[in-house]
Short mmCIF file of C-alpha atoms and ligand atoms in Angstrom, two decimals:
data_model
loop_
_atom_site.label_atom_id
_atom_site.label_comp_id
_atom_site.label_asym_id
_atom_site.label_seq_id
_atom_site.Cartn_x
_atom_site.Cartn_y
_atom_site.Cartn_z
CA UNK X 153 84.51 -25.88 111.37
CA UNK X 154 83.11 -25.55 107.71
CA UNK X 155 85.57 -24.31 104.98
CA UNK X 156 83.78 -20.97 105.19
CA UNK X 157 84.28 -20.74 109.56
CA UNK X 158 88.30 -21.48 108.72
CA UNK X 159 88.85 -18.88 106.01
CA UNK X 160 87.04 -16.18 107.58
CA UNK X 161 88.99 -16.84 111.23
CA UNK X 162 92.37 -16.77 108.86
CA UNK X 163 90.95 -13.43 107.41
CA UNK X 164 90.45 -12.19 110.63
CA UNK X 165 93.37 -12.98 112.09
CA UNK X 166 96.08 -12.03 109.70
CA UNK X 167 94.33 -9.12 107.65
CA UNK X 168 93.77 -5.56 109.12
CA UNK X 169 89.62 -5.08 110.33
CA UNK X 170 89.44 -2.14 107.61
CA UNK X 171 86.66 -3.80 106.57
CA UNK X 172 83.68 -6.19 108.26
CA UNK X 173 82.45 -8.37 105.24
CA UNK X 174 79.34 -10.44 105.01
CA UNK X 175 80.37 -14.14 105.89
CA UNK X 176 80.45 -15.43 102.44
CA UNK X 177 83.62 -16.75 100.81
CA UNK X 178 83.27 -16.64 97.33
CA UNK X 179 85.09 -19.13 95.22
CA UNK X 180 84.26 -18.49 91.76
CA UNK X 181 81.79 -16.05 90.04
CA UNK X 182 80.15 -15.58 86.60
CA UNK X 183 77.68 -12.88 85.13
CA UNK X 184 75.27 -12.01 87.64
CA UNK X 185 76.16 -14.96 90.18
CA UNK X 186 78.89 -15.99 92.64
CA UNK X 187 79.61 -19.38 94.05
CA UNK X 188 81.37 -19.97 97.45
CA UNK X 189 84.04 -22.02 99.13
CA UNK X 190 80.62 -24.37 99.85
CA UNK X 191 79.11 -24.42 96.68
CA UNK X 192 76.26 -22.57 97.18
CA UNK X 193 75.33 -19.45 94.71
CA UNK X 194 74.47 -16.04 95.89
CA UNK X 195 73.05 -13.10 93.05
CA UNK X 196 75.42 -10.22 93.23
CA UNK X 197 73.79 -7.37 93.53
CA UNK X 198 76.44 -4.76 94.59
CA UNK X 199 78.85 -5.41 91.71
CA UNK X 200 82.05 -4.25 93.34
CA UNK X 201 80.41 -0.99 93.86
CA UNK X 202 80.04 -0.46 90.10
CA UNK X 203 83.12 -2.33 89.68
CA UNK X 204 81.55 -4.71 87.66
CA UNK X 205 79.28 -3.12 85.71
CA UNK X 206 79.45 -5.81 82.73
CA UNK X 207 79.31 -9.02 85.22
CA UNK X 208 81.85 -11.55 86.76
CA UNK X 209 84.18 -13.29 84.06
CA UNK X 210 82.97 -11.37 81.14
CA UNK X 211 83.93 -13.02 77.93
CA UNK X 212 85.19 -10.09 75.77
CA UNK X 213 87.09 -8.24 78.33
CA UNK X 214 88.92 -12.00 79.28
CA UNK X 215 89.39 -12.23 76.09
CA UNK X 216 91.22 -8.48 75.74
CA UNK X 217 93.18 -9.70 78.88
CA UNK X 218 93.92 -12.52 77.48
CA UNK X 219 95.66 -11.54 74.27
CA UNK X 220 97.42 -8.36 76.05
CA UNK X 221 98.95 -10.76 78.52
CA UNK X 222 100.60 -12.80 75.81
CA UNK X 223 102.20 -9.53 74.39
CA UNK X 224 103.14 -7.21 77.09
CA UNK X 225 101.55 -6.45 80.37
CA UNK X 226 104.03 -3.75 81.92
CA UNK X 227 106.51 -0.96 80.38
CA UNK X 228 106.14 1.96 82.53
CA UNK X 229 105.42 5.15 81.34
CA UNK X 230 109.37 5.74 80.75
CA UNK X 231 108.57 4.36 76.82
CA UNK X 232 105.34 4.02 74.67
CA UNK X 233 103.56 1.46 74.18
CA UNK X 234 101.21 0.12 71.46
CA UNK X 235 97.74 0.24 73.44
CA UNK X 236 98.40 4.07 75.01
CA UNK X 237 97.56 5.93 72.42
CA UNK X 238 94.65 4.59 70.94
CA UNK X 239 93.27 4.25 74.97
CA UNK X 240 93.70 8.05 75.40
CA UNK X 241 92.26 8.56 71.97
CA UNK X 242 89.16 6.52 72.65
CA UNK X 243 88.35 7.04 76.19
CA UNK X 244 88.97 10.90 75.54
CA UNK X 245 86.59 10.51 72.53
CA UNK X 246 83.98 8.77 74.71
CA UNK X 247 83.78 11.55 77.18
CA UNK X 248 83.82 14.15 74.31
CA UNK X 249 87.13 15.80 75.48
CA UNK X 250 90.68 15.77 74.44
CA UNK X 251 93.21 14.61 77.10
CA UNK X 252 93.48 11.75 79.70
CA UNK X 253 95.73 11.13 82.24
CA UNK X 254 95.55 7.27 83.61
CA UNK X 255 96.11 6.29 86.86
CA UNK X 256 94.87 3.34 88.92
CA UNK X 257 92.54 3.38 91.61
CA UNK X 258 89.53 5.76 91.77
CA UNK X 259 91.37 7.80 94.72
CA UNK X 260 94.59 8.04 92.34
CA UNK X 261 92.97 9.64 90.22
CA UNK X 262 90.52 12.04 92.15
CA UNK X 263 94.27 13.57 93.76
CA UNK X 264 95.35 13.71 90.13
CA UNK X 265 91.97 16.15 89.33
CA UNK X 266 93.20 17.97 92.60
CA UNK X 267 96.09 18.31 91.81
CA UNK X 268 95.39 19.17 88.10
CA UNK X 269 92.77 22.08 89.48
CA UNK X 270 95.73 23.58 91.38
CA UNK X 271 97.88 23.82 88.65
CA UNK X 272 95.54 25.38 86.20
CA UNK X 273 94.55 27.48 88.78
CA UNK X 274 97.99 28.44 89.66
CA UNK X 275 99.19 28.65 86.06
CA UNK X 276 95.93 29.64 83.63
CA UNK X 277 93.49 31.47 86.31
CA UNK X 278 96.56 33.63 88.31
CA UNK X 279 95.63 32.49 91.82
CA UNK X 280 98.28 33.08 94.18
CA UNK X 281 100.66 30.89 95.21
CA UNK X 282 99.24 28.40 97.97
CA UNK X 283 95.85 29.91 98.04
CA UNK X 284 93.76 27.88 95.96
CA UNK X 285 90.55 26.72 96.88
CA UNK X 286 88.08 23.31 95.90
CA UNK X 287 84.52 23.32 97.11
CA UNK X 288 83.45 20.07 97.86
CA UNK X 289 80.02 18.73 99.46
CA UNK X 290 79.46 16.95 102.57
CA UNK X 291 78.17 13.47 102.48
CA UNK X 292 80.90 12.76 99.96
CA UNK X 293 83.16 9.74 99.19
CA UNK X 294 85.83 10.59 97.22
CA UNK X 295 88.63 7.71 97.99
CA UNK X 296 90.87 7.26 101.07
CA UNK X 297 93.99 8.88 100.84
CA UNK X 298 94.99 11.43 103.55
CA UNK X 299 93.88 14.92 101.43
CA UNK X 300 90.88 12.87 100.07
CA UNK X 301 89.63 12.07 103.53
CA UNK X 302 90.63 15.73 104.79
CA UNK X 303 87.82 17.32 103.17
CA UNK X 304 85.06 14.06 104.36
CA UNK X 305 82.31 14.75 106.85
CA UNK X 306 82.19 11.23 107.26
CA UNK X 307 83.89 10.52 110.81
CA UNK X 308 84.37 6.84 110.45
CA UNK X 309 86.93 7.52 107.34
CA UNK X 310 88.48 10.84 108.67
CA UNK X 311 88.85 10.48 112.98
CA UNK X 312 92.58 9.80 113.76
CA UNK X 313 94.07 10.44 110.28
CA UNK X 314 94.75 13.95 111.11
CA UNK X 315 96.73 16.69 110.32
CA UNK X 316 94.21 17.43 107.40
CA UNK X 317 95.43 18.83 103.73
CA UNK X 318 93.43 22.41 103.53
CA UNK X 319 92.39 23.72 100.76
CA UNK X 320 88.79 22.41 100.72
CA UNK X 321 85.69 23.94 101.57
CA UNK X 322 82.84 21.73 102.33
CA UNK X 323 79.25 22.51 101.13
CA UNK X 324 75.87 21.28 101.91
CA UNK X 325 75.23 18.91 99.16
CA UNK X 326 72.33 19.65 96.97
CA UNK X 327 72.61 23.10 97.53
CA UNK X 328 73.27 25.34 94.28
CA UNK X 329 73.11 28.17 96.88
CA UNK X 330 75.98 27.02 99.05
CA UNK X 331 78.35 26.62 96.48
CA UNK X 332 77.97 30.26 94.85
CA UNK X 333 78.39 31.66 98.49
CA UNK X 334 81.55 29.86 98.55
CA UNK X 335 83.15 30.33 95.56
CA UNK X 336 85.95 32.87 95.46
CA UNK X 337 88.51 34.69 93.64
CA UNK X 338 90.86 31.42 94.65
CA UNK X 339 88.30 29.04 94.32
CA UNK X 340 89.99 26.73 91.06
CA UNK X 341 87.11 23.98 91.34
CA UNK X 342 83.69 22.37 92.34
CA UNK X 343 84.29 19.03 93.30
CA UNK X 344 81.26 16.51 93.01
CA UNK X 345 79.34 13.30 92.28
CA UNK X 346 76.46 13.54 90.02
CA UNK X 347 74.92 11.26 92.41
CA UNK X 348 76.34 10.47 95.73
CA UNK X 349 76.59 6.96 96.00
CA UNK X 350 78.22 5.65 99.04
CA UNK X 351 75.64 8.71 101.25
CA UNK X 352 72.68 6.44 99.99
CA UNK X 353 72.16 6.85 95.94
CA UNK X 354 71.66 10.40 96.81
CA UNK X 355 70.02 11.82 93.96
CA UNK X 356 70.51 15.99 93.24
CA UNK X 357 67.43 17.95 93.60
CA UNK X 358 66.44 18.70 89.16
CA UNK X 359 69.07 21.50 88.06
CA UNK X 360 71.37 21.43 90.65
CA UNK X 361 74.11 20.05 88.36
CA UNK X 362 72.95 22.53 85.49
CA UNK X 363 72.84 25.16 88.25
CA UNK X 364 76.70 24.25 88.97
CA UNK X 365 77.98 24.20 85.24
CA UNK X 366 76.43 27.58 84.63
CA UNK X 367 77.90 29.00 87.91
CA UNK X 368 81.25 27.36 87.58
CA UNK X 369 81.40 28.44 83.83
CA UNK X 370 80.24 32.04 84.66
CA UNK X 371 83.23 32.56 87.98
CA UNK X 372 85.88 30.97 85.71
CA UNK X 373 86.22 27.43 88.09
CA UNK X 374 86.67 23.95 86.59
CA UNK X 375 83.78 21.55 87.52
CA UNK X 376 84.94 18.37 88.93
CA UNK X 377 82.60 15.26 88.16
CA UNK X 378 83.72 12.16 89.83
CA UNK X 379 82.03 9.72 88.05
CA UNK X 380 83.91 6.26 89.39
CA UNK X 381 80.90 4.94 90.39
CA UNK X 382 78.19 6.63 88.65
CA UNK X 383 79.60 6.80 85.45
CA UNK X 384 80.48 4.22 82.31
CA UNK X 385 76.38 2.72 82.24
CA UNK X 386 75.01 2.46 85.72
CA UNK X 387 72.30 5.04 85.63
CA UNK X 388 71.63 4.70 82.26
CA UNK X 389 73.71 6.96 80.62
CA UNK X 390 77.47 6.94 80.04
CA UNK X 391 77.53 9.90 82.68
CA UNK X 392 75.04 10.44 85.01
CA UNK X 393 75.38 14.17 84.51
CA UNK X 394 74.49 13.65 80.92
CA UNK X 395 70.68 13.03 82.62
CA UNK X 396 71.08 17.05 83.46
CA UNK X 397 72.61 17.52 79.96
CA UNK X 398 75.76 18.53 81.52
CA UNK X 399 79.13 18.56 80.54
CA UNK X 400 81.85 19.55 83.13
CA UNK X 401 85.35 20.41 82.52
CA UNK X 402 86.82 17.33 84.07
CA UNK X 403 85.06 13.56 84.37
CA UNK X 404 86.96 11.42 86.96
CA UNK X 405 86.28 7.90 86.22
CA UNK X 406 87.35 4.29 88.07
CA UNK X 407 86.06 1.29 88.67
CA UNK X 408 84.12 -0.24 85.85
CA UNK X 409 86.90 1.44 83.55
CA UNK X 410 88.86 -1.85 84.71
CA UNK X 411 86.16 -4.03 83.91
CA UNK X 412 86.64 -5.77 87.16
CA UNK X 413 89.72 -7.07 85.72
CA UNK X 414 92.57 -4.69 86.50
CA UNK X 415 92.36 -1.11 88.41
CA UNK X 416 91.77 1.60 85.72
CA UNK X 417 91.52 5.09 86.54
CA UNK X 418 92.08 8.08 84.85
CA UNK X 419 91.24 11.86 84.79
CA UNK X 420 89.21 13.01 81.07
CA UNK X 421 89.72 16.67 80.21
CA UNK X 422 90.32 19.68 77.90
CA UNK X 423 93.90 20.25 76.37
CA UNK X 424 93.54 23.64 77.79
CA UNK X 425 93.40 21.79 81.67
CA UNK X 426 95.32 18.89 80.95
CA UNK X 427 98.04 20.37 79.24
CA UNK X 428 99.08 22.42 82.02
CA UNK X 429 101.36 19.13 82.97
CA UNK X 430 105.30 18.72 82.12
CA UNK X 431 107.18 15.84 82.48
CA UNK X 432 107.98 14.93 85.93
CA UNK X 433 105.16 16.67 87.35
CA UNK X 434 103.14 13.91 88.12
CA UNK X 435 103.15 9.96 86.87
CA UNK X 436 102.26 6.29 88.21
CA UNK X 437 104.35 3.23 87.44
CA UNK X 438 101.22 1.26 86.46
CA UNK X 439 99.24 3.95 85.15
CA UNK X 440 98.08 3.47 81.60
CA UNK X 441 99.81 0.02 81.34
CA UNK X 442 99.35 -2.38 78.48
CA UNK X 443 96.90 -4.47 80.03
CA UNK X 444 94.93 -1.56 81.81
CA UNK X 445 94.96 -0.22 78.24
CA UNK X 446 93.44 -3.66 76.76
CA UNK X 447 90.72 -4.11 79.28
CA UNK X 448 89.77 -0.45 79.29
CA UNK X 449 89.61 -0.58 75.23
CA UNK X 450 86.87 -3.68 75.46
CA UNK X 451 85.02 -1.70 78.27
CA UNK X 452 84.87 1.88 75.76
CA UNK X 453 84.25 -0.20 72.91
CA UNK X 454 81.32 -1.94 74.53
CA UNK X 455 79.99 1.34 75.76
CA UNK X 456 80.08 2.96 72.60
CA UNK X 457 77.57 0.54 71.37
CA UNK X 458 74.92 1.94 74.29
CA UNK X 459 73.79 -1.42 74.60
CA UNK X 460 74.51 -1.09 78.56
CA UNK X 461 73.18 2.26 78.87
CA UNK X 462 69.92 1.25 77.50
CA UNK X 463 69.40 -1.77 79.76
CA UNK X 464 70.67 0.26 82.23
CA UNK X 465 67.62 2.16 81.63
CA UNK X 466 64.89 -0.54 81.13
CA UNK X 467 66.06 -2.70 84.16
CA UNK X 468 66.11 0.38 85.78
CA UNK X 469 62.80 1.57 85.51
CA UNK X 470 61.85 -2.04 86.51
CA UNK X 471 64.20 -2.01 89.50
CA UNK X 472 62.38 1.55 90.47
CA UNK X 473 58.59 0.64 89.44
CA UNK X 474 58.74 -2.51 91.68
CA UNK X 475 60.96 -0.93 94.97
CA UNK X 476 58.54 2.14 94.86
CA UNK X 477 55.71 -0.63 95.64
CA UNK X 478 57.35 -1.47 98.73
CA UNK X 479 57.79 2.01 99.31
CA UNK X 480 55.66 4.58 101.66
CA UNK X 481 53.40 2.86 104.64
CA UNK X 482 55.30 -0.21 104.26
CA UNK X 483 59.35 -1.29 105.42
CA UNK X 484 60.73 0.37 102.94
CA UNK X 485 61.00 4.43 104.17
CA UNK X 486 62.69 6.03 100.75
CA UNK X 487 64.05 4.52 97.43
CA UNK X 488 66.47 7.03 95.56
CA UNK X 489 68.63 5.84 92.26
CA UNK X 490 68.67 6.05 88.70
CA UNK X 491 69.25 3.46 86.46
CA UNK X 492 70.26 0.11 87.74
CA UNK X 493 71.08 1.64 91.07
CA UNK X 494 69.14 1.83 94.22
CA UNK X 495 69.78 3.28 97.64
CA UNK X 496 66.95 1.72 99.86
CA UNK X 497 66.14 3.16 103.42
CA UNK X 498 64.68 0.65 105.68
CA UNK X 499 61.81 2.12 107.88
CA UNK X 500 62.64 1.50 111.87
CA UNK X 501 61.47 -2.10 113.08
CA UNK X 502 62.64 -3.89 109.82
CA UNK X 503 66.03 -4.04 110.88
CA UNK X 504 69.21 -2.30 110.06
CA UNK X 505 70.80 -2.20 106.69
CA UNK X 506 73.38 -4.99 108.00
CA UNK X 507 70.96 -7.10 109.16
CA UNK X 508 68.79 -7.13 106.23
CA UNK X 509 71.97 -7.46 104.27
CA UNK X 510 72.11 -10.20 106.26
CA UNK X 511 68.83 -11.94 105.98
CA UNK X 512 69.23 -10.99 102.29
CA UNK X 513 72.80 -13.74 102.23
CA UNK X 514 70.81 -16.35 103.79
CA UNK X 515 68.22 -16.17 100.81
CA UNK X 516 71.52 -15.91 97.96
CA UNK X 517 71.18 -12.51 97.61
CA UNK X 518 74.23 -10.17 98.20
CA UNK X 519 74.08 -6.24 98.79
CA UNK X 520 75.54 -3.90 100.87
CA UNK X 521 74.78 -1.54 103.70
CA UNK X 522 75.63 2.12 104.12
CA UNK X 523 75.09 4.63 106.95
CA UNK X 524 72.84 2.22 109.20
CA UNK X 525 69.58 1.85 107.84
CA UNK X 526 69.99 2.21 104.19
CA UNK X 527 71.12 -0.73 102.08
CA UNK X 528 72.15 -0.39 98.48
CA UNK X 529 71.22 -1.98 94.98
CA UNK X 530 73.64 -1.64 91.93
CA UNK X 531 73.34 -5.21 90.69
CA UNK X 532 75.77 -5.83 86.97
CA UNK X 533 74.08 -4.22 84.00
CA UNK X 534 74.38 -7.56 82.44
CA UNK X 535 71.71 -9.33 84.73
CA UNK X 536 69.05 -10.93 83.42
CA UNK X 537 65.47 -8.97 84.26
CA UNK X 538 64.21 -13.21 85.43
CA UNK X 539 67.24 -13.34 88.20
CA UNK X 540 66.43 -9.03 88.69
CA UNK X 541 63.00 -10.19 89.74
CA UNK X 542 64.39 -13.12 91.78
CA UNK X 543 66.39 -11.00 93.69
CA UNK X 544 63.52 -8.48 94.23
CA UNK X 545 61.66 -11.15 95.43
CA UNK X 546 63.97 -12.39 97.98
CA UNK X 547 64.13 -8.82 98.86
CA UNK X 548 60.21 -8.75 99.32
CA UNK X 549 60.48 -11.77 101.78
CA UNK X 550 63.06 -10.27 104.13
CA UNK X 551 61.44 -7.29 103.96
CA UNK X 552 57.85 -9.06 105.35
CA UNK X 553 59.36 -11.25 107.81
C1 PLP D 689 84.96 4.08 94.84
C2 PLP D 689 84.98 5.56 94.67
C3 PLP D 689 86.18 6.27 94.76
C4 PLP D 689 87.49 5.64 95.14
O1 PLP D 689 87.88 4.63 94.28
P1 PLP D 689 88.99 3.54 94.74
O2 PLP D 689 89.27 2.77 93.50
O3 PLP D 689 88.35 2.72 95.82
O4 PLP D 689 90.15 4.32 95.24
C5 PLP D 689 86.13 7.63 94.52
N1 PLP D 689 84.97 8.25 94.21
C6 PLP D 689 83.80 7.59 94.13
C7 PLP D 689 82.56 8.33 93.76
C8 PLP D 689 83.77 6.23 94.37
O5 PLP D 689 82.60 5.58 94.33
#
C-alpha cells in the first residue's frame, strides 16, 4: 500500500463519510500549488471554495498570524481586546456600513443574519410575535445547520434532518417576480447569493439583484446578501452585487475573511439593524478573537488596495474567453461565472463532473464537482495567468479524450 492507499483507508475508517474526497493527500501547499503525501504537485483550482482566495501559505497573512500568536490568540468576548475594534471599524468600512457582528463559520453567521432579520422585524418593522417571514431561493447553499438546511431544496443536505425550522419561503431563483408575490406584511427579509455558487456559478439574469433592492427597499424588508463565497475578490469586485451596483442592507461574509488561516465570519450592517442586539442576546466564544481579528485585518487591508479585484477581473476574462472556446458543439454544454470563477457543465458522453474531476487529478489539476455533470473553477486570485493556462490546458486534454 502507498502512503496515499493507508491514509485514505484510516480516513475512511475512523472519520464520518460526510464527505467523498478526491484521492489526493495533500502534504504541504503554497500559492497556487499543493504537494502530497507522495510528492507529486497538483494546481488548486477550487481554493477551499473561495477559502483561499489569496493562495496557500500567503506571506502577509502568516505573517499577521504570526505576530498575533505571540501576543494573544483567545479572550472571549467577556473583555476587549486590542484587535476588535479596529476589525469592526475596518471591515464595516470596507463594506460601506457601520456595524459587524463576528462569528466563525459561514453558517454561524448566515443564523446570526436570521436571527438579526427577526429581531428587527420583531422590534423596528412591528411584525407579530412568531410570524416573521424570510424568502429564500431554491438552488441555494446557505451552510448546514438544522434551520439553514430547513429552507434547502437540495435533498442530499436536507432528507432525514427533519423537523424543519419554518419561517422560510422558498422562491424560484432568478425570478424578481417570485419574490414580490411572496413578500408580505411579515416578510422581514430576502435572503440570497449574488451568484449561486455551489447550484453551478449560477449567474442572475441582468437586474434581478437591482430588481430585489428596489423591491425590498420599497415593502420595508432587509436584503440579505450572503456573500461567503462570492464576495472579498472572486468575481472581480469586493461584492459581486457591486457588478449590479447594489448595496443591500446586510452582506454576510466567510471564508476568504479567514484567509484560509482561521474561520472568520461575520454579519456587516447598518446601526439601525445591528443595533437592535443587547447583551446576552446572541455571542460566540471564538467570535471576533484576537487572531481572527489579525488575519481578517491583512485580508481587508489587502483588499482595500483592489489589487485582487482587478486580477480577479483580467484572469477572469481570460478564464471566460478561453472556456467559451470549448463551449457550444463541443464537451463543454454551458460556462457561467464571473471573475475568476467558473461553473462548467459537461455535455453527456464526456463524463460526469466526478469523473472529469477525476481525469483532471491524474493530470495535477484539482477541482470540484457539483450536481452531476457540472464541475467548478474558482482557482486563488493569486495564480499566475502561465499555471491559469496550464491548468486550462490540462482541462482541454480531458475534455478531448
Ligand atoms: C460555504 C458557504 C456557506 C457556509 O459556510 P461554512 O463556513 O461552510 O459554514 C454559506 N453560504 C455560502 C454562499 C457558502 O458558499
Amino acid at each position: 500500500m502507498t502512503t496515499t492507499d493507508t491514509s485514505i483507508a484510516a480516513a475512511e475508517a475512523h472519520s464520518a463519510h460526510n464527505y467523498h474526497p478526491l484521492p489526493v493527500v495533500v502534504a504541504t501547499a503554497e500559492g497556487a500549488w499543493m504537494t502530497d503525501v507522495e510528492g507529486r504537485r497538483y494546481l488548486d483550482m477550487l481554493a477551499g471554495y473561495s477559502a483561499l482566495n489569496f493562495g496557500h501559505g500567503n506571506r502577509r497573512l502568516l505573517d499577521a498570524a504570526r505576530a498575533q500568536l505571540d501576543r494573544v490568540t483567545l479572550t472571549s468576548r467577556a473583555f476587549h481586546h486590542d484587535r476588535f475594534a479596529d476589525f469592526c471599524t475596518q471591515l464595516a468600512e470596507l463594506c460601506g456600513m457601520e456595524m459587524v457582528l463576528p462569528m466563525n463559520t459561514g453558517a454561524e453567521a448566515v443564523e446570526t443574519a436570521v436571527k438579526t432579520a427577526r429581531k428587527w422585524g420583531y422590534k423596528v418593522k412591528g411584525v407579530p410575535d412568531g410570524r416573521a417571514k424570510i424568502v429564500v431561493a431554491d438552488g441555494n447553499f446557505h451552510g448546514r445547520t438544522t434551520t439553514i438546511i430547513s429552507f434547502s431544496t437540495d435533498q442530499e443536505a436536507r432528507a432525514d434532518f427533519g423537523p424543519y425550522t419554518p419561517g422560510f419561503e422558498i422562491v424560484p431563483y432568478g425570478d424578481l417576480a417570485a419574490i414580490e408575490a411572496a413578500v408580505d406584511e411579515h416578510t422581514v427579509a430576502v435572503l440570497l447569493e449574488p451568484i449561486q455558487g455551489e447550484a453551478g456559478v449560477l449567474v442572475p439574469p441582468p437586474g434581478y439583484l437591482a430588481g430585489v433592492r428596489a423591491l425590498t427597499r420599497d415593502r420595508n424588508v432587509l436584503f440579505i446578501a450572503d456573500e461567503i463565497q462570492s464576495g472579498l475578490g472572486r468575481t472581480g469586485r469586493t461584492f459581486a452585487c457591486e457588478h449590479e451596483g447594489v448595496v443591500p442592507d446586510m452582506y454576510v461574509l466567510g471564508k476568504a475573511l479567514g484567509g484560509g488561516v482561521v474561520p472568520v465570519s461575520a454579519v456587516v450592517s447598518s446601526a439601525a439593524v445591528l443595533g437592535v442586539y443587547r447583551p446576552g442576546e446572541h455571542g460566540s466564544t471564538f467570535g471576533g478573537n484576537p487572531l481572527a481579528c489579525a488575519v481578517a485585518l491583512e485580508v481587508i487591508a489587502m483588499l482595500r488596495t483592489g489589487e485582487y479585484q482587478q486580477r480577479a477581473t483580467e484572469l477572469g476574462d481570460h478564464l471566460h474567453h478561453e472556456l467559451g472556446l470549448l463551449t457550444g458543439s463541443g464537451p463543454v454544454a454551458a460556462v457561467r461565472g464571473r471573475g475568476l470563477w467558473a461553473g462548467i457543465d459537461i455535455a453527456p458522453g464526456h463524463g460526469t463532473g466526478r469523473e472529469v474531476s477525476e481525469r483532471l487529478m491524474d493530470r495535477r489539476v484539482l477541482v470540484k464537482d457539483t450536481h452531476g455533470s457540472t464541475i467548478r473553477l474558482a482557482p486563488p486570485l493569486v495564480i499566475s495567468k502561465e499555471d491559469l493556462d496550464w491548468g486550462l490546458e490540462q482541462l482541454r486534454a480531458v475534455l478531448a479524450g
